[in-house]
Tab-separated table of C-alpha atoms and ligand atoms in Angstrom:
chain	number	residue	atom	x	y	z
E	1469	UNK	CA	0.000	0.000	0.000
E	1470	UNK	CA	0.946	3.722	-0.861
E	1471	UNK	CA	2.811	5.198	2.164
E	1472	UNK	CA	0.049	8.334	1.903
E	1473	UNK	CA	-2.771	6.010	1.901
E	1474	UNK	CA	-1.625	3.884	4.996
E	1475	UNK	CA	-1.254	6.933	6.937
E	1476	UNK	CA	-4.780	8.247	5.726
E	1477	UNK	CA	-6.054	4.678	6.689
E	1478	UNK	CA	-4.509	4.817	10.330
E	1479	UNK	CA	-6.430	7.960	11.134
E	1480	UNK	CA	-3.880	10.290	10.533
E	1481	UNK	CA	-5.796	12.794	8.250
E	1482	UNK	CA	-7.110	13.193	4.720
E	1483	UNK	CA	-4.511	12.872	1.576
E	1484	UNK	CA	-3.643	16.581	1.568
E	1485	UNK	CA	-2.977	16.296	5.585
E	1486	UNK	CA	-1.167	13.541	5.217
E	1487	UNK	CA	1.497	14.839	2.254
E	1488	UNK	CA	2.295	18.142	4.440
E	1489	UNK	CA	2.896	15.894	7.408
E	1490	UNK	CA	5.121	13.743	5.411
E	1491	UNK	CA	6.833	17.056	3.629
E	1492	UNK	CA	7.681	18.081	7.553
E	1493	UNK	CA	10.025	15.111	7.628
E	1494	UNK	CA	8.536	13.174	10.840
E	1495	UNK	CA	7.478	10.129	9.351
E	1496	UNK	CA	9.463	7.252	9.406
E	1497	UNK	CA	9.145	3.558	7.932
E	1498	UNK	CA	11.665	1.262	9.817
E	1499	UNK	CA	13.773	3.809	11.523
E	1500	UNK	CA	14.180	5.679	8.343
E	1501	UNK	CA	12.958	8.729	6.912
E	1502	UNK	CA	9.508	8.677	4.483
E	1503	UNK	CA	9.248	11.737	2.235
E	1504	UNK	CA	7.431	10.153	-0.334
E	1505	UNK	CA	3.778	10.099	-0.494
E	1506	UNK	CA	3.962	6.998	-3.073
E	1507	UNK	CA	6.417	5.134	-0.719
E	1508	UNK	CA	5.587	1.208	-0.685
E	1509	UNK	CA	5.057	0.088	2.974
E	1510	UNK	CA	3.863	-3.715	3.450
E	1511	UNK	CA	2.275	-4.991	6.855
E	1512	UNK	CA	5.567	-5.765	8.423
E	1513	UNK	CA	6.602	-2.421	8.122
E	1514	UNK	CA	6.923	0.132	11.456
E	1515	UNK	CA	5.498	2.918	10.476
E	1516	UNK	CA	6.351	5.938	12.507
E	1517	UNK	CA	5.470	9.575	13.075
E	1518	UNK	CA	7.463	11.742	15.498
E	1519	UNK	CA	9.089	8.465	16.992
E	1520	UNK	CA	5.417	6.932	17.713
E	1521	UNK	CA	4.722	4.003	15.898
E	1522	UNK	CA	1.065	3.682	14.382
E	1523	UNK	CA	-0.794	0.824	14.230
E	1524	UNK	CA	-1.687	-0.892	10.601
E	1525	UNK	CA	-4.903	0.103	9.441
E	1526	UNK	CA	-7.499	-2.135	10.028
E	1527	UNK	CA	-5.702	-3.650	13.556
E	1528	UNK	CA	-7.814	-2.970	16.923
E	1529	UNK	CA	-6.818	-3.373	20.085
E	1530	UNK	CA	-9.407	-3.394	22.750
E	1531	UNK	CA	-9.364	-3.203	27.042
E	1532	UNK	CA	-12.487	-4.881	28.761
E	1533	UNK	CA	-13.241	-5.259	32.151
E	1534	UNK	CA	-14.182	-8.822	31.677
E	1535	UNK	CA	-17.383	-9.487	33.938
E	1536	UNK	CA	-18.092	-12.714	35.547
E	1537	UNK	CA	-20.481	-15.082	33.717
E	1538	UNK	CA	-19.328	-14.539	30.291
E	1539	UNK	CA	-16.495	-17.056	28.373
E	1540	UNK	CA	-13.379	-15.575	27.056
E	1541	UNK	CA	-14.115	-17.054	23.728
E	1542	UNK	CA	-15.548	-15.639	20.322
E	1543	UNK	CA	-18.310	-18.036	20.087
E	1544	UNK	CA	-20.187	-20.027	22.737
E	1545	UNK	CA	-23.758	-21.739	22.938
E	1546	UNK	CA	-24.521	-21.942	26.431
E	1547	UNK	CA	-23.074	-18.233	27.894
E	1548	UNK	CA	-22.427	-15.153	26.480
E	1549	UNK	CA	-18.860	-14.121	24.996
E	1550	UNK	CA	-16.658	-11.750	25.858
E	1551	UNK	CA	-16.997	-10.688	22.003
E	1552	UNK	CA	-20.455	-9.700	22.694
E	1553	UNK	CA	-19.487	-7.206	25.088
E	1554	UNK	CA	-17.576	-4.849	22.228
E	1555	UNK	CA	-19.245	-1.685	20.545
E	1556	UNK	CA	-20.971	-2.875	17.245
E	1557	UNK	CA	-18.455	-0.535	15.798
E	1558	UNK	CA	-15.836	-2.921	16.316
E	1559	UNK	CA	-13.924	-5.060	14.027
E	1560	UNK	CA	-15.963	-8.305	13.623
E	1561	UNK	CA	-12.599	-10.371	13.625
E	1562	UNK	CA	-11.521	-9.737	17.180
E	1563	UNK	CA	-10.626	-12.180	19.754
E	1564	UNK	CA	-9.837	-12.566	23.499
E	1565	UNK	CA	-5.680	-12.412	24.001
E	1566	UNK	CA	-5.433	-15.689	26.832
E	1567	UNK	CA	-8.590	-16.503	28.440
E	1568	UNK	CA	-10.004	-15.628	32.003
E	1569	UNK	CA	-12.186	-18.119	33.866
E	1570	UNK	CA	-16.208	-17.803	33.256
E	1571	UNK	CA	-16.488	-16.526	37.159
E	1572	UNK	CA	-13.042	-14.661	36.577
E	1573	UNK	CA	-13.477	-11.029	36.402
E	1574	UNK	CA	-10.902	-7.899	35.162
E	1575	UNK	CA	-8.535	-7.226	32.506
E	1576	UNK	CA	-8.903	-8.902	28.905
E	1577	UNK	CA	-7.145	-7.633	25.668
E	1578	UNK	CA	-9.067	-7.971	22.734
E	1579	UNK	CA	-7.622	-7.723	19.164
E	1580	UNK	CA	-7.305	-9.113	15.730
E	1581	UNK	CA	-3.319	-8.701	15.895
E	1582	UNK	CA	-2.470	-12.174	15.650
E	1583	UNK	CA	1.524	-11.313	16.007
E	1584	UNK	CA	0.854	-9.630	19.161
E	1585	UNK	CA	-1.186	-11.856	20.733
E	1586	UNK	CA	1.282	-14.563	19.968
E	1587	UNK	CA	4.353	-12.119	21.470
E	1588	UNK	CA	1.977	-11.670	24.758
E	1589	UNK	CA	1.138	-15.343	25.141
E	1590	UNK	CA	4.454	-16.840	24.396
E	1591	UNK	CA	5.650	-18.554	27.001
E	1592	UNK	CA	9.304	-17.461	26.285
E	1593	UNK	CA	8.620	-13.849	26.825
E	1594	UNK	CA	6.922	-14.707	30.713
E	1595	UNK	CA	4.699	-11.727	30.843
E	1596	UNK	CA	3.359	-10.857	34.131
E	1597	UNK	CA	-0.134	-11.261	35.055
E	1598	UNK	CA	-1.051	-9.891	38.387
E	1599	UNK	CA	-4.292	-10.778	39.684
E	1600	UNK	CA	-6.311	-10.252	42.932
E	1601	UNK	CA	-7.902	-12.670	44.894
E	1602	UNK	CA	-10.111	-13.527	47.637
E	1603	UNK	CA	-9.421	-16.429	49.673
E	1604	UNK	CA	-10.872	-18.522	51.882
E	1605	UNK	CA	-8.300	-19.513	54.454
E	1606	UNK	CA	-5.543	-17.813	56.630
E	1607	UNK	CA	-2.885	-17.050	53.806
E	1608	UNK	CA	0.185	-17.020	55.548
E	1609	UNK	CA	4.769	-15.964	55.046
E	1610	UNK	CA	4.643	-19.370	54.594
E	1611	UNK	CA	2.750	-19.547	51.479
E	1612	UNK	CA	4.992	-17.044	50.549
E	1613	UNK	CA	7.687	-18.890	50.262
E	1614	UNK	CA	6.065	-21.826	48.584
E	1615	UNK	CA	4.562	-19.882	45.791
E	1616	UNK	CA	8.126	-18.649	45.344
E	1617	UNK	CA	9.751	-22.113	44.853
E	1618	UNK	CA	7.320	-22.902	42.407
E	1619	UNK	CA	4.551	-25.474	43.150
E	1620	UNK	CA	3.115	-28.988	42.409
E	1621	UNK	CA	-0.070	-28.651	40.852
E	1622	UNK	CA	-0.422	-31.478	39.014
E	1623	UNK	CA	1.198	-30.704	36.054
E	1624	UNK	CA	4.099	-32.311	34.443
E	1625	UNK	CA	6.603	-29.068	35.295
E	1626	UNK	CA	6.041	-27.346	38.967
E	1627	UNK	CA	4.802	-23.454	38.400
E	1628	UNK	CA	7.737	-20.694	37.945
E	1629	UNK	CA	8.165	-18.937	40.623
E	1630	UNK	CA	4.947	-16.198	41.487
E	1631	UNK	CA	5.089	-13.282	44.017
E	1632	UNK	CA	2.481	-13.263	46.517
E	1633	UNK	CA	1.411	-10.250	48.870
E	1634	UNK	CA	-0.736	-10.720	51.578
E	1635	UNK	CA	-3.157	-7.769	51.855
E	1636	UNK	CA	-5.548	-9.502	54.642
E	1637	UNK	CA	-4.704	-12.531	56.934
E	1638	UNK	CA	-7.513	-14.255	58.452
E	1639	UNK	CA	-10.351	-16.911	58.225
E	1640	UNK	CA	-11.107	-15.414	54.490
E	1641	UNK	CA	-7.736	-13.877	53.146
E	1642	UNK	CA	-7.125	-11.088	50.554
E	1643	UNK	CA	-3.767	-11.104	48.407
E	1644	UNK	CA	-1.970	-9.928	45.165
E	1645	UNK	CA	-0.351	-12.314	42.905
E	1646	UNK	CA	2.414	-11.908	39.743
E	1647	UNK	CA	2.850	-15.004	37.615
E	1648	UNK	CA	4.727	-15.222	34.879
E	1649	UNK	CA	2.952	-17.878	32.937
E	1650	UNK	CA	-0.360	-18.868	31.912
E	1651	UNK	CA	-1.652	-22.412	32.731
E	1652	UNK	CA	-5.096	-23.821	32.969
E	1653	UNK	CA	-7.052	-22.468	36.411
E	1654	UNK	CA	-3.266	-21.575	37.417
E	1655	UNK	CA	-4.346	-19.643	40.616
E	1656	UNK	CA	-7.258	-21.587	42.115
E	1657	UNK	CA	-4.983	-24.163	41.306
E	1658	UNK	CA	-1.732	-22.789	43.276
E	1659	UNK	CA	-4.129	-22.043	46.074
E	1660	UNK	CA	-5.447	-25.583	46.134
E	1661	UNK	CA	-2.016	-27.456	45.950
E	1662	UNK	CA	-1.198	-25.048	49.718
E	1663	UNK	CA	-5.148	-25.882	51.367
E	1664	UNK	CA	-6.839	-23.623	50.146
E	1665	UNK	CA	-9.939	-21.943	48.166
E	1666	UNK	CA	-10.207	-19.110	45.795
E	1667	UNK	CA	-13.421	-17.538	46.652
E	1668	UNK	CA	-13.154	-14.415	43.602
E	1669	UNK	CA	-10.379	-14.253	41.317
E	1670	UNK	CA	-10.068	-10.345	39.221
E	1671	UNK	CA	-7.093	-9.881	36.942
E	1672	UNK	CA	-5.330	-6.523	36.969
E	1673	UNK	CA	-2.925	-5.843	34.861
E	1674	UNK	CA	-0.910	-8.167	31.903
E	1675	UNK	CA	2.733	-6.652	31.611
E	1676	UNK	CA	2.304	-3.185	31.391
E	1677	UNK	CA	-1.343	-3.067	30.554
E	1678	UNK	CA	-3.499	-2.230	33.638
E	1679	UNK	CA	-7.090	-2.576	33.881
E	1680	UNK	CA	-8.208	1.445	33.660
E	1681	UNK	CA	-10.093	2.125	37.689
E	1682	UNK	CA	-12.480	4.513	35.346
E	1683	UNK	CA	-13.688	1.303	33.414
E	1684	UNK	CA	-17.090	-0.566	35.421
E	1685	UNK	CA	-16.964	-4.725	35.007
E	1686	UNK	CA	-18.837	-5.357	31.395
E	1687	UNK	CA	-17.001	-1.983	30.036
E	1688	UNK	CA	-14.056	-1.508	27.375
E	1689	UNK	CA	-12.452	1.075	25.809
E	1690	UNK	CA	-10.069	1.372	23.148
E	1691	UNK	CA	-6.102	0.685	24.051
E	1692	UNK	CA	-4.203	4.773	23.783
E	1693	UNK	CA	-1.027	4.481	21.556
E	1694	UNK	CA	1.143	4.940	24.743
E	1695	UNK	CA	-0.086	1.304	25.820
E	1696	UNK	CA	0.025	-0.302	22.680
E	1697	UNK	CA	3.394	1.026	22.161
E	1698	UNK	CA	4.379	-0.430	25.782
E	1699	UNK	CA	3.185	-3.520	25.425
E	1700	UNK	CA	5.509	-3.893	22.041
E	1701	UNK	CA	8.036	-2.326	23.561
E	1702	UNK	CA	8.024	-5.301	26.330
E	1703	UNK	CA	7.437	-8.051	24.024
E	1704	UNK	CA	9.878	-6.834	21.424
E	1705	UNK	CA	6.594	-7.062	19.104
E	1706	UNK	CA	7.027	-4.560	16.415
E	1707	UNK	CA	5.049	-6.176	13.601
E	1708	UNK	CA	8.063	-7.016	12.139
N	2323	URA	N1	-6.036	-18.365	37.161
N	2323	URA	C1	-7.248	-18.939	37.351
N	2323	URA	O1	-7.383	-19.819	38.170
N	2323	URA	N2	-8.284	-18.484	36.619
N	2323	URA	C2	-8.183	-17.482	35.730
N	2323	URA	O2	-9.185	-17.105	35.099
N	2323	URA	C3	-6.918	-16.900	35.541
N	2323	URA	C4	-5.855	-17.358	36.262
């Protein structure tokens, strides 16, 4: 696609706009200077202007605040998807990045960037999830430690190491963990394999990306530029 055209596709203004803001010399395509309105650029291509890269046209990136009850799936018979919470103005070929639990509420990223979602979910890159929790149980330094050393839960390979912080200590226990990996149920269960019961489970941030406190559960908003760019900053995702 013309280099003018891409630009006028990514929002960036109409064709006359777009050829003064490439005359001013702050457009780049891979690092490099773009002058030229007729410039080829293909879908592996950064395109940048000022030092910002801009999304390909066509690619959304979404933030809900997934809401228990629904799947994090694009298609379901028996519950409502996460997909059915979007605008109708979205793209009609977006999908949940990683999946939350039906009664698991909080942050899901929604897009139709399949290279992303692949950089976010690889398990080589070990982006961290933190998540709140409610527990029932005294959660204790203890626990602590064991989440630390990684745990047996059943699975062929014990769980990398996760942080835990105790917010509450009592009968029912409140706490904040990090993991750096995504396996089935992973939290309830870690909590399981040490006694005891995850009682609500709400997911707050994914690397960089943090569920926006403005957003109510069922809600989602479009990602800014600043946190698209961080989160392919962190997973060295640049649509090349
Ligand atoms: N861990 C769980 O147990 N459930 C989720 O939905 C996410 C992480």
């Amino acid at each position: 696609m013309r280099l003018d055209k891409y630009l006028c596709e990514a929002g960036l203004g109409t064709r006359s706009q777009v050829k003064k803001l490439l005359k001013s010399g702050t457009v780049t395509v891979n690092g490099e200077p773009a002058l030229r309105p007729e410039q080829k650029v293909e879908e592996q291509d950064r395109v940048a202007v000022a030092g910002r890269e801009i999304s390909a046209p066509g690619l959304e990136y979404w933030m809900l605040y997934k809401p228990a009850g629904c799947v994090s799936a694009t298609e379901d018979r028996r519950f409502p998807t996460v997909v059915d919470l979007l605008p109708e103005s979205a793209g009609k070929d977006l999908f949940p990045v990683g999946r939350l639990d039906r009664d698991t509420e909080g942050l899901l990223l929604l897009t139709n960037d399949g290279k992303l979602a692949h950089f976010l979910l690889s398990p080589r890159r070990h982006v961290d999830k933190v998540y709140y929790a409610k527990i029932q149980g005294t959660v204790t330094a203890d626990h602590i430690l064991a989440f630390q050393e990684g745990l047996d839960i059943g699975d062929e390979k014990k769980t990398l190491p996760a942080d835990l912080e105790i917010l509450k200590s009592g009968e029912d226990s409140e706490i904040l963990v990090t993991l750096r990996e995504g396996r089935f149920h992973q939290v309830k269960r870690m909590f399981e394999a040490v006694g005891c019961q995850v009682l609500y489970l709400k997911r707050l941030s994914m690397g960089s990306l943090k569920l926006d406190e403005a957003l109510q559960a069922g809600e989602c908003r479009m990602l800014t530029g600043e946190e698209l760019e961080a989160l392919k900053e962190e997973t060295g995702c640049w649509n090349r």
